[in-house]
mmCIF file of C-alpha atoms and ligand atoms in Angstrom:
data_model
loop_
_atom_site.group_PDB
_atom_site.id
_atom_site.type_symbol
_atom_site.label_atom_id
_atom_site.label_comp_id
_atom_site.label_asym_id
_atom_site.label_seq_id
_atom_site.Cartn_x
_atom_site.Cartn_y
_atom_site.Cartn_z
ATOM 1 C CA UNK A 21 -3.898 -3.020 44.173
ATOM 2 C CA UNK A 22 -0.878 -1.059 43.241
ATOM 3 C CA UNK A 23 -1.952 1.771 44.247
ATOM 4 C CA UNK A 24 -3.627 1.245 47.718
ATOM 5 C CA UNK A 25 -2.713 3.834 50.558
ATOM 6 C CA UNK A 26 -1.075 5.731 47.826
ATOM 7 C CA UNK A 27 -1.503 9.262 47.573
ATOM 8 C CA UNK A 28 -1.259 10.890 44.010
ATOM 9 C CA UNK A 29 -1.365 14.885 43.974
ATOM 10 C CA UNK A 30 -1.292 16.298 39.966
ATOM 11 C CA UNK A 31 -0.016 20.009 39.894
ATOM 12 C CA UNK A 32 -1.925 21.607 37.037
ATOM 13 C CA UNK A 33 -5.470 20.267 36.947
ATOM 14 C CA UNK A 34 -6.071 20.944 32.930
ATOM 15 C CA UNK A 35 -6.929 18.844 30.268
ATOM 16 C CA UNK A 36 -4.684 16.260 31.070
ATOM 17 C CA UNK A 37 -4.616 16.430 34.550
ATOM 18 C CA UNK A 38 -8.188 15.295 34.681
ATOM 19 C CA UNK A 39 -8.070 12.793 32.071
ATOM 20 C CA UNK A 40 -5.208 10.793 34.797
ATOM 21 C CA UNK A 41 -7.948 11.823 37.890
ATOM 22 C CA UNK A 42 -11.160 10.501 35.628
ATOM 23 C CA UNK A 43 -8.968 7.342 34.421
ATOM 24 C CA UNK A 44 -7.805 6.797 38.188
ATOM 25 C CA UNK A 45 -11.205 6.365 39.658
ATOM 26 C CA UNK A 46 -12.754 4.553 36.265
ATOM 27 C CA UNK A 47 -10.253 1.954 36.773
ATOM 28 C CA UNK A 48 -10.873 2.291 40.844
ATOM 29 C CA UNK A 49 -7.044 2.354 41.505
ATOM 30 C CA UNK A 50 -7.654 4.125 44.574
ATOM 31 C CA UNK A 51 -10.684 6.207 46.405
ATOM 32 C CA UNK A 52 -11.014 10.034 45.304
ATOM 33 C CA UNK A 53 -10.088 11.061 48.230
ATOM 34 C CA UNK A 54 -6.500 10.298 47.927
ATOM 35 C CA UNK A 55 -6.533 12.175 45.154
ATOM 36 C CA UNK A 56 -5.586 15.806 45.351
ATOM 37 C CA UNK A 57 -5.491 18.265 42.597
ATOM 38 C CA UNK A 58 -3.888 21.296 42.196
ATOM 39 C CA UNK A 59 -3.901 24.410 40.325
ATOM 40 C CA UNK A 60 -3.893 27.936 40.278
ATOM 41 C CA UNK A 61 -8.162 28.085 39.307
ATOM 42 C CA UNK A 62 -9.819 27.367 42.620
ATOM 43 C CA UNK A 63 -13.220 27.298 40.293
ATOM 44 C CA UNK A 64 -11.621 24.277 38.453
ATOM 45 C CA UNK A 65 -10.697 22.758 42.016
ATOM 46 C CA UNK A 66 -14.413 23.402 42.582
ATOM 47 C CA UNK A 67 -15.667 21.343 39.354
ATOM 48 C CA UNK A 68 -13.383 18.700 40.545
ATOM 49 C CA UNK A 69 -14.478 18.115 43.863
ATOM 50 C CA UNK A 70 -17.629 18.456 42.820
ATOM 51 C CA UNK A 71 -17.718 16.084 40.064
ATOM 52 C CA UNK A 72 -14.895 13.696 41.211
ATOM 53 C CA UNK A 73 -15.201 14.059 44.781
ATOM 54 C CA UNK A 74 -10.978 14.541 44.902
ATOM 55 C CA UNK A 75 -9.466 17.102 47.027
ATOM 56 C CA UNK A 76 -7.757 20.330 46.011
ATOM 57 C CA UNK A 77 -5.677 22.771 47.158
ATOM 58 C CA UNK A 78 -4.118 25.555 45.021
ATOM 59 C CA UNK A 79 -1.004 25.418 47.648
ATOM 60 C CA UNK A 80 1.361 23.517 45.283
ATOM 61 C CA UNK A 81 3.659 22.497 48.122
ATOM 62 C CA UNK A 82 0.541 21.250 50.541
ATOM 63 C CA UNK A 83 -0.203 18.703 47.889
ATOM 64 C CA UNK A 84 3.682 17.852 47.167
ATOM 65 C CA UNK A 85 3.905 17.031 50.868
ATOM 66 C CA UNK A 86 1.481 14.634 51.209
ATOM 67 C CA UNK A 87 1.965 12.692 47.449
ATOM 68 C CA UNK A 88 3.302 9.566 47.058
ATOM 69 C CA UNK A 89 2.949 10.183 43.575
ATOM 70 C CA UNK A 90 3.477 14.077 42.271
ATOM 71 C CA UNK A 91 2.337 14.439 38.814
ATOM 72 C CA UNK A 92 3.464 17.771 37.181
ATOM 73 C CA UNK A 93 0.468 18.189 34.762
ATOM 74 C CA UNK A 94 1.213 22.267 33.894
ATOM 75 C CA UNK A 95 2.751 23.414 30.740
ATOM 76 C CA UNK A 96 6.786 22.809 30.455
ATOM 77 C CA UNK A 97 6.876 26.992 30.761
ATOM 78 C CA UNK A 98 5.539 26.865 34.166
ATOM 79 C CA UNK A 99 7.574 24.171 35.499
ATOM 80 C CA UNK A 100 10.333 27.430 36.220
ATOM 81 C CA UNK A 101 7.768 28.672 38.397
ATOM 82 C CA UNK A 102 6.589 25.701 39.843
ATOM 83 C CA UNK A 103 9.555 23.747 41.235
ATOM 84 C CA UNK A 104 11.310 25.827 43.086
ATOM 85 C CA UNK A 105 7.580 26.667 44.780
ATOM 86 C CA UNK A 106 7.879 22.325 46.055
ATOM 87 C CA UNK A 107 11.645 21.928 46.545
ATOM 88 C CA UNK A 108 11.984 20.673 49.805
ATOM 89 C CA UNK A 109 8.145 19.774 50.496
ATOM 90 C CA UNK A 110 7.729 16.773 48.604
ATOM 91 C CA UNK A 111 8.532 13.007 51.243
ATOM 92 C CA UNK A 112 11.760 11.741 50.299
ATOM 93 C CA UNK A 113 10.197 8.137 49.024
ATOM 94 C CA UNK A 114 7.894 10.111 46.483
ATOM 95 C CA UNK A 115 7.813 9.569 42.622
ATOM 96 C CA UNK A 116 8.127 12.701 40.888
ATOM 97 C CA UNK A 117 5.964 11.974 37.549
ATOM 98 C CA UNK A 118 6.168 14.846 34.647
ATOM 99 C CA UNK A 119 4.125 14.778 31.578
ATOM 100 C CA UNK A 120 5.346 18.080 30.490
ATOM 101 C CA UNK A 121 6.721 17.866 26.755
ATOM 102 C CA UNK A 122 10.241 18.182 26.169
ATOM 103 C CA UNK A 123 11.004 18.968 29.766
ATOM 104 C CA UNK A 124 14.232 16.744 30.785
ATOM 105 C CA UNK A 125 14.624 14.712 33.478
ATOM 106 C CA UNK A 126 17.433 16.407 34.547
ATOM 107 C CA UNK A 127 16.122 19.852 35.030
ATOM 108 C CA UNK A 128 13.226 18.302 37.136
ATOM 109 C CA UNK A 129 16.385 16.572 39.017
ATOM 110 C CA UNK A 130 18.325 19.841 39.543
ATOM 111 C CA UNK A 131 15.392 22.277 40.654
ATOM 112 C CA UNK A 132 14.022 19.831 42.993
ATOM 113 C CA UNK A 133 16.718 17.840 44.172
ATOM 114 C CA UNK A 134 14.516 15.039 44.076
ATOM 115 C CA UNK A 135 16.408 11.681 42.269
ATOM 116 C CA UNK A 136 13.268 9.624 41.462
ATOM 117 C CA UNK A 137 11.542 10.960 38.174
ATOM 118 C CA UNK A 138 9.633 9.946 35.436
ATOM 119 C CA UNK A 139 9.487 11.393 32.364
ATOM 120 C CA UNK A 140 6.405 10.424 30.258
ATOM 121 C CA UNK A 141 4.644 11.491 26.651
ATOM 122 C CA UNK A 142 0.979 10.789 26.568
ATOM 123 C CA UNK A 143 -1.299 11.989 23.916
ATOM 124 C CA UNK A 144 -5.100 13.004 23.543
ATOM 125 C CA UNK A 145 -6.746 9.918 23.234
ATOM 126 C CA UNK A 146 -5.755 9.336 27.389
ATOM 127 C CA UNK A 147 -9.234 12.122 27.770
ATOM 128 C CA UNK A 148 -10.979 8.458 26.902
ATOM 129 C CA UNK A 149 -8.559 6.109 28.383
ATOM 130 C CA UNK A 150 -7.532 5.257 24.491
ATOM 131 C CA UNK A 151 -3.932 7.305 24.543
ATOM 132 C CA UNK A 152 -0.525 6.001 24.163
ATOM 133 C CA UNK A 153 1.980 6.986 26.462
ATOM 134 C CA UNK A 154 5.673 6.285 26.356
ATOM 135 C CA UNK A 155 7.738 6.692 29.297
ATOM 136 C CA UNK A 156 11.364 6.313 30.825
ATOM 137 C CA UNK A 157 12.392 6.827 34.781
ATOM 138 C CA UNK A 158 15.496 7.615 36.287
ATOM 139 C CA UNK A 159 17.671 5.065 37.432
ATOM 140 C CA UNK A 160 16.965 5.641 40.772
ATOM 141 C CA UNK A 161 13.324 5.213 40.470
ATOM 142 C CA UNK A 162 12.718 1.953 42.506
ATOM 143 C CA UNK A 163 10.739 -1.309 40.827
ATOM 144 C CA UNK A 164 7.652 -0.131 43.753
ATOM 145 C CA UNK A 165 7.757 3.333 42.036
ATOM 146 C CA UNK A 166 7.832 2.007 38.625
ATOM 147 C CA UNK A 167 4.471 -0.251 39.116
ATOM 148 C CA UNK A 168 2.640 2.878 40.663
ATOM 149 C CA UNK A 169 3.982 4.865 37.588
ATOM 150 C CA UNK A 170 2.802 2.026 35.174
ATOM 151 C CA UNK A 171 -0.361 2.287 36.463
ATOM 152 C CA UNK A 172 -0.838 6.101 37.101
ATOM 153 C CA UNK A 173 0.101 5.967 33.344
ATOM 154 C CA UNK A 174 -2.719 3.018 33.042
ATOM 155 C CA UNK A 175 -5.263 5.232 33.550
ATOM 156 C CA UNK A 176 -4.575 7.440 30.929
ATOM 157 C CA UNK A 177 -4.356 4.354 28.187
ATOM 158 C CA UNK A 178 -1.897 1.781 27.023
ATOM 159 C CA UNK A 179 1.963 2.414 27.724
ATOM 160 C CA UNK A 180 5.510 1.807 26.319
ATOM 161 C CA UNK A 181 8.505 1.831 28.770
ATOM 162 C CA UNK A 182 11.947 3.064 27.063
ATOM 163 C CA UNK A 183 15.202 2.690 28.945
ATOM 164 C CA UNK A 184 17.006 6.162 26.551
ATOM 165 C CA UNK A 185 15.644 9.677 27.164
ATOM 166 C CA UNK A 186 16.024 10.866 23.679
ATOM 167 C CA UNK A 187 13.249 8.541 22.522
ATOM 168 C CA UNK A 188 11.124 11.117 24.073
ATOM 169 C CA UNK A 189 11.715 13.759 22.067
ATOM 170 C CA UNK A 190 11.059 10.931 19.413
ATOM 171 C CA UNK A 191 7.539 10.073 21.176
ATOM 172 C CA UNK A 192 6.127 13.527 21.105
ATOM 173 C CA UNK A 193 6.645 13.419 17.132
ATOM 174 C CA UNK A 194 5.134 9.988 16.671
ATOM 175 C CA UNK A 195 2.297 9.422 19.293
ATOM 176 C CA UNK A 196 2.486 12.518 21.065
ATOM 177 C CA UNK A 197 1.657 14.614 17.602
ATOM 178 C CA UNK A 198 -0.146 11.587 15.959
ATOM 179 C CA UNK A 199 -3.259 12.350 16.803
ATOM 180 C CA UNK A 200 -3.035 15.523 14.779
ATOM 181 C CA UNK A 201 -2.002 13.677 11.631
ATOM 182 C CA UNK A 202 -5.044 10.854 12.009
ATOM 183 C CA UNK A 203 -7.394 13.927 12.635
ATOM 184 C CA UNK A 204 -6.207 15.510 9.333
ATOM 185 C CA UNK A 205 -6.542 12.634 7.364
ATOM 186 C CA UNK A 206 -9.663 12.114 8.723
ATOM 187 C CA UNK A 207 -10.582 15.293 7.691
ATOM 188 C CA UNK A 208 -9.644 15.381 4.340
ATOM 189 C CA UNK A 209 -11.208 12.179 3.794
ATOM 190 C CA UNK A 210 -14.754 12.996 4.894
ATOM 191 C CA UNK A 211 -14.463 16.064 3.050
ATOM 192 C CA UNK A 212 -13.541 13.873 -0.387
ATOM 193 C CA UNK A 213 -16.667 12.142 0.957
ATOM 194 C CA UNK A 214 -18.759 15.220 1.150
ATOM 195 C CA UNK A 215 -17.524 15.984 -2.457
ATOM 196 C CA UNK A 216 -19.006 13.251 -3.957
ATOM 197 C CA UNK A 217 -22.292 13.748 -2.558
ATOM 198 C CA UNK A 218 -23.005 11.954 1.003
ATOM 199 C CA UNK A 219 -24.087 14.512 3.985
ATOM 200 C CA UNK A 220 -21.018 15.391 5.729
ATOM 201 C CA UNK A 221 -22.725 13.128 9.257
ATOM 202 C CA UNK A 222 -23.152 10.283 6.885
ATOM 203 C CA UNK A 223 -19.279 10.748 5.611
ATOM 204 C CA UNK A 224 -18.180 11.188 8.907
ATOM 205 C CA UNK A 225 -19.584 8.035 10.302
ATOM 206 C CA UNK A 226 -18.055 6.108 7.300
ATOM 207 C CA UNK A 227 -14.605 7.048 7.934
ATOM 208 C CA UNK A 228 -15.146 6.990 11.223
ATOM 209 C CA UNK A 229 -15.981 3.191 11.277
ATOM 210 C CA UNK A 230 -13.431 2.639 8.734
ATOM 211 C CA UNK A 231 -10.601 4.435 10.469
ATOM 212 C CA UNK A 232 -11.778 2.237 13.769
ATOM 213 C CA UNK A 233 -11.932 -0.973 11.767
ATOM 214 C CA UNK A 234 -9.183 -0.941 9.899
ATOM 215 C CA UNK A 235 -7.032 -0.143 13.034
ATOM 216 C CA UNK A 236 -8.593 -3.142 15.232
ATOM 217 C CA UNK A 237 -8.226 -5.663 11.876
ATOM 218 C CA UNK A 238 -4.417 -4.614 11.473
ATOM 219 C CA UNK A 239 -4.004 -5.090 14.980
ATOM 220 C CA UNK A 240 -5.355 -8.696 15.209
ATOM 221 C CA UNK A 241 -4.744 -9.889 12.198
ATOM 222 C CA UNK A 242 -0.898 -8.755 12.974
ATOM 223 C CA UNK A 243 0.491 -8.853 8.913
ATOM 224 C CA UNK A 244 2.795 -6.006 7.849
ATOM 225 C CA UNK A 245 0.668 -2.858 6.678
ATOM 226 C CA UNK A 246 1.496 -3.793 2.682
ATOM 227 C CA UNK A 247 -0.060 -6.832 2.938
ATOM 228 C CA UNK A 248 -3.041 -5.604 4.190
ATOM 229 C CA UNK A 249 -3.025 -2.805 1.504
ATOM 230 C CA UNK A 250 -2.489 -5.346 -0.744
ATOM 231 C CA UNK A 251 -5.606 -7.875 0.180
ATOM 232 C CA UNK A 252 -7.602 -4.717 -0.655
ATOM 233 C CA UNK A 253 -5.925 -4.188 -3.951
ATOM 234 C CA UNK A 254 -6.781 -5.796 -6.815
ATOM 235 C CA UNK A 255 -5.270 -5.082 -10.407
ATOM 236 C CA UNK A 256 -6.618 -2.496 -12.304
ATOM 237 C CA UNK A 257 -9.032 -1.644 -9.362
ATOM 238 C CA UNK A 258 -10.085 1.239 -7.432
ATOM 239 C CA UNK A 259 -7.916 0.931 -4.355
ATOM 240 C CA UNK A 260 -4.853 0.773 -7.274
ATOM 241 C CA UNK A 261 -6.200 3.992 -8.589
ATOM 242 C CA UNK A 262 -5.952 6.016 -5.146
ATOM 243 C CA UNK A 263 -3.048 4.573 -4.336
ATOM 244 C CA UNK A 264 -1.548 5.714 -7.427
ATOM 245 C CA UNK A 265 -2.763 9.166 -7.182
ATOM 246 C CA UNK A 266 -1.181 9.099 -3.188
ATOM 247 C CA UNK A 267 2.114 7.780 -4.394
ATOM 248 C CA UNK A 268 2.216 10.291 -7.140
ATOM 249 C CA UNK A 269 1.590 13.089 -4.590
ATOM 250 C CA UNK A 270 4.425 12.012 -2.548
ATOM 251 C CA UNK A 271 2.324 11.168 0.359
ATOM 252 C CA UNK A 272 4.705 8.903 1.936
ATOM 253 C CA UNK A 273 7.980 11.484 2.138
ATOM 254 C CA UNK A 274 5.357 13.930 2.756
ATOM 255 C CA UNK A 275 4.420 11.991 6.754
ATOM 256 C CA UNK A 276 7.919 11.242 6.836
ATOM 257 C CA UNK A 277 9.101 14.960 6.317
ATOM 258 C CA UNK A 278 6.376 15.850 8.429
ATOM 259 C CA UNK A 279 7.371 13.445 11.437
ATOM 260 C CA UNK A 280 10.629 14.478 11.199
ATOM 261 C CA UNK A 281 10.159 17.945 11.402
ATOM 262 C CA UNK A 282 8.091 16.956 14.892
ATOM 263 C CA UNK A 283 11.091 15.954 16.215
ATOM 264 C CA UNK A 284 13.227 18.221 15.496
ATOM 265 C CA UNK A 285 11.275 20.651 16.643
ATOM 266 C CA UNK A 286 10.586 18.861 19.774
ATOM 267 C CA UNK A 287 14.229 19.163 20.628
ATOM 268 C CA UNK A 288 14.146 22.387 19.506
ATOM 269 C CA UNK A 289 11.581 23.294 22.082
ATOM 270 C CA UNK A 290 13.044 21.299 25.174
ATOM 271 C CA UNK A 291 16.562 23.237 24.256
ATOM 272 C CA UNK A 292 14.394 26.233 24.788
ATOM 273 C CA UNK A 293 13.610 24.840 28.006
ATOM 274 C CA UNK A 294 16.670 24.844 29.548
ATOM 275 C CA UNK A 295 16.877 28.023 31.135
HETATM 276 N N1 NAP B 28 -3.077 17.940 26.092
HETATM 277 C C1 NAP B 28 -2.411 16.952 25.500
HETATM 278 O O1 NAP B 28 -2.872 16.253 24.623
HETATM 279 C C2 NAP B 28 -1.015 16.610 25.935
HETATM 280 C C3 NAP B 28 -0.359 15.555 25.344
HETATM 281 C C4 NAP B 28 0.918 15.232 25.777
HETATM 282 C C5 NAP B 28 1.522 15.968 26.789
HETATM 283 N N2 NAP B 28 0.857 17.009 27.327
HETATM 284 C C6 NAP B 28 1.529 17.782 28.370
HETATM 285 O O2 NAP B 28 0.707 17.770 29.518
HETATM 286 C C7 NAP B 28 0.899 18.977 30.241
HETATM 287 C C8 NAP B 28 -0.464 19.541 30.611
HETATM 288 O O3 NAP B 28 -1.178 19.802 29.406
HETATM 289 P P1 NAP B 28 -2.715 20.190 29.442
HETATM 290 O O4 NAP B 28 -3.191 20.125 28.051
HETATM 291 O O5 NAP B 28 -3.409 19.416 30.520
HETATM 292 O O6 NAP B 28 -2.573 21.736 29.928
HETATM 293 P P2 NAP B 28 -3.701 22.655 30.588
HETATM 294 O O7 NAP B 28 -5.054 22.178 30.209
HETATM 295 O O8 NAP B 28 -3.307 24.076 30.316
HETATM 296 O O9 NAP B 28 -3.531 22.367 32.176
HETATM 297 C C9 NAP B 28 -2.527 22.916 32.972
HETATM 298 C C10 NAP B 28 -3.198 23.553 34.184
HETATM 299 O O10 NAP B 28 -2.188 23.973 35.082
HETATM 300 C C11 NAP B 28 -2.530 25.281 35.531
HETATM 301 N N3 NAP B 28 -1.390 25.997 36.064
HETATM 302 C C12 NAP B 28 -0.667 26.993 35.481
HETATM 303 N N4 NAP B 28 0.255 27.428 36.341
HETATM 304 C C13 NAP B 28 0.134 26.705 37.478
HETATM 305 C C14 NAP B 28 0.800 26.727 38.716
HETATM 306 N N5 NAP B 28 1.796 27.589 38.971
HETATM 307 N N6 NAP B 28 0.410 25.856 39.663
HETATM 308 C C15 NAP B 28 -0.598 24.987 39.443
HETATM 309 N N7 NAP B 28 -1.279 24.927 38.265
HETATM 310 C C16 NAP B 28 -0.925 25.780 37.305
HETATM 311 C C17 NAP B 28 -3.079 25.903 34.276
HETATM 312 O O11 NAP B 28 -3.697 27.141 34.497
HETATM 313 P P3 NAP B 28 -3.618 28.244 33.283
HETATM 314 O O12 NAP B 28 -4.514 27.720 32.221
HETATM 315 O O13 NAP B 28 -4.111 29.511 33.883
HETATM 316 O O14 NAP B 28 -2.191 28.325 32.852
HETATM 317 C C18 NAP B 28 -4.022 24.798 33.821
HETATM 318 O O15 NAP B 28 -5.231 24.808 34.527
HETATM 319 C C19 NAP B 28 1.714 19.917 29.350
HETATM 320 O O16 NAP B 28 3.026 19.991 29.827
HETATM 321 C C20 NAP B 28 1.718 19.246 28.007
HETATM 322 O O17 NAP B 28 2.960 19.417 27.360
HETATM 323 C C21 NAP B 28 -0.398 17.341 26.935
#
């Protein structure tokens, strides 16, 4: 138990913050009660006792001092607010985890004067336990702080560790973003569905299953994408005639352009950051 005796405190108990707390005590990596959740709404603190049995507090630095692990789950535009507000409260052995998009290590570093960070990019699916989360950690972050990190991260889904900070920025394009992209395909293929003529629940549970299926079948059956594409392909056939029509419409510069333009804008925004 990596975890055990731990204490994890998350500052900003939103969306994400309870996906980590709900992931945490499915995958019973430690009791709720060393758990402690913070945030500004003491009627969210309330729904969180109440359906998590965790502890909360919305004194930022009373849950900084007693964490092990302090997760900064609040937007990067509070973080100006909120670090200064912990400086000097949080135990000097303590792993300072932020999942707060395009917010640099070294700014955490600098308003906290605390050397042990992680930086990490999670994404949507975590609410299930399904995300994807790529992470990096300071060089001072000790191999004991990088198994409680691993596992913090657990909760949320499966995890990549990357040794180069700028591959965050890269992250928040590709799996931090990507569930926007799969929704909109999904979208635009159940409404093709609906335009031929099945009920739009009936569509939506076809590419549903479809989406699911084809994403467990790549995965196992571990061939490049094309040759998949191309088992379902056969001359003159109706796969050959969408994928036609998508290559004519550019589709694949299109994601690329589109991915790109994620990332640069992900820079953009943690340049804005550095106030
Ligand atoms: N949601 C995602 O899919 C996703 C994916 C990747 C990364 N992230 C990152 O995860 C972080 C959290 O996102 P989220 O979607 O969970 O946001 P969220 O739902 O808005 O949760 C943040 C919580 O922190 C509260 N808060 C604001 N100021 C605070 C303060 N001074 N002290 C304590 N709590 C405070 C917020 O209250 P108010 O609502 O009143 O501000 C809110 O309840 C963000 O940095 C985001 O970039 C999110």
């Amino acid at each position: 138990m990596v975890l055990e005796n731990a204490t994890i405190a998350l500052i900003g108990s939103g969306v994400m913050g309870e996906a980590m707390i709900k992931g945490l005590l499915r995958q019973e990596l430690l009791p709720p009660q060393s758990i402690i959740a913070a945030d500004v709404h003491t009627q969210r603190g309330a729904e969180l006792v109440e359906h998590y049995g965790v502890r909360f507090t919305n004194d930022n630095a009373l849950a900084a001092a007693e964490a092990d692990v302090l997760v900064l789950s609040i937007k990067p535009q509070m973080m100006s607010r909120v670090l200064p507000g912990i400086r000097g409260h949080i135990k000097p052995d303590a792993l300072v985890l932020s999942i707060a998009a395009g917010y640099k290590m070294q700014k955490i570093i600098d308003r906290i004067d605390c050397h042990c960070v992680v930086r990490a990019m999670p994404n949507t699916p975590g609410q299930i336990g399904e995300g994807t989360t790529v992470w990096t950690a300071t060089p001072e972050v000790s191999e004991r702080q990088r198994l409680w990190a691993s596992a913090v991260l657990g909760a949320l889904g499966r995890s990549l560790y990357v040794d180069d900070e700028k591959l965050l920025d890269m992250a928040t394009a590709l799996n931090g973003s990507g569930p926007s992209y799969v929704f909109l395909l999904m979208e635009a293929m159940i409404d093709a569905g609906v335009h031929m003529g099945f009920s739009r629940q009936d569509s939506q549970f076809l590419v549903h299953q479809t989406m699911l299926g084809s994403v467990k079948y790549a995965i196992e059956a571990g061939l490049h994408p094309a040759e998949l594409r191309n088992q379902v392909t056969s001359p003159g056939g109706t796969s050959a005639a969408a994928l036609y029509q998508l290559e004519k419409g550019g589709v694949r510069t299109v994601i690329s352009k589109a991915i790109w333009a994620a990332y640069q804008r992900s820079r953009q925004l943690g340049e804005q950051n550095d106030d």
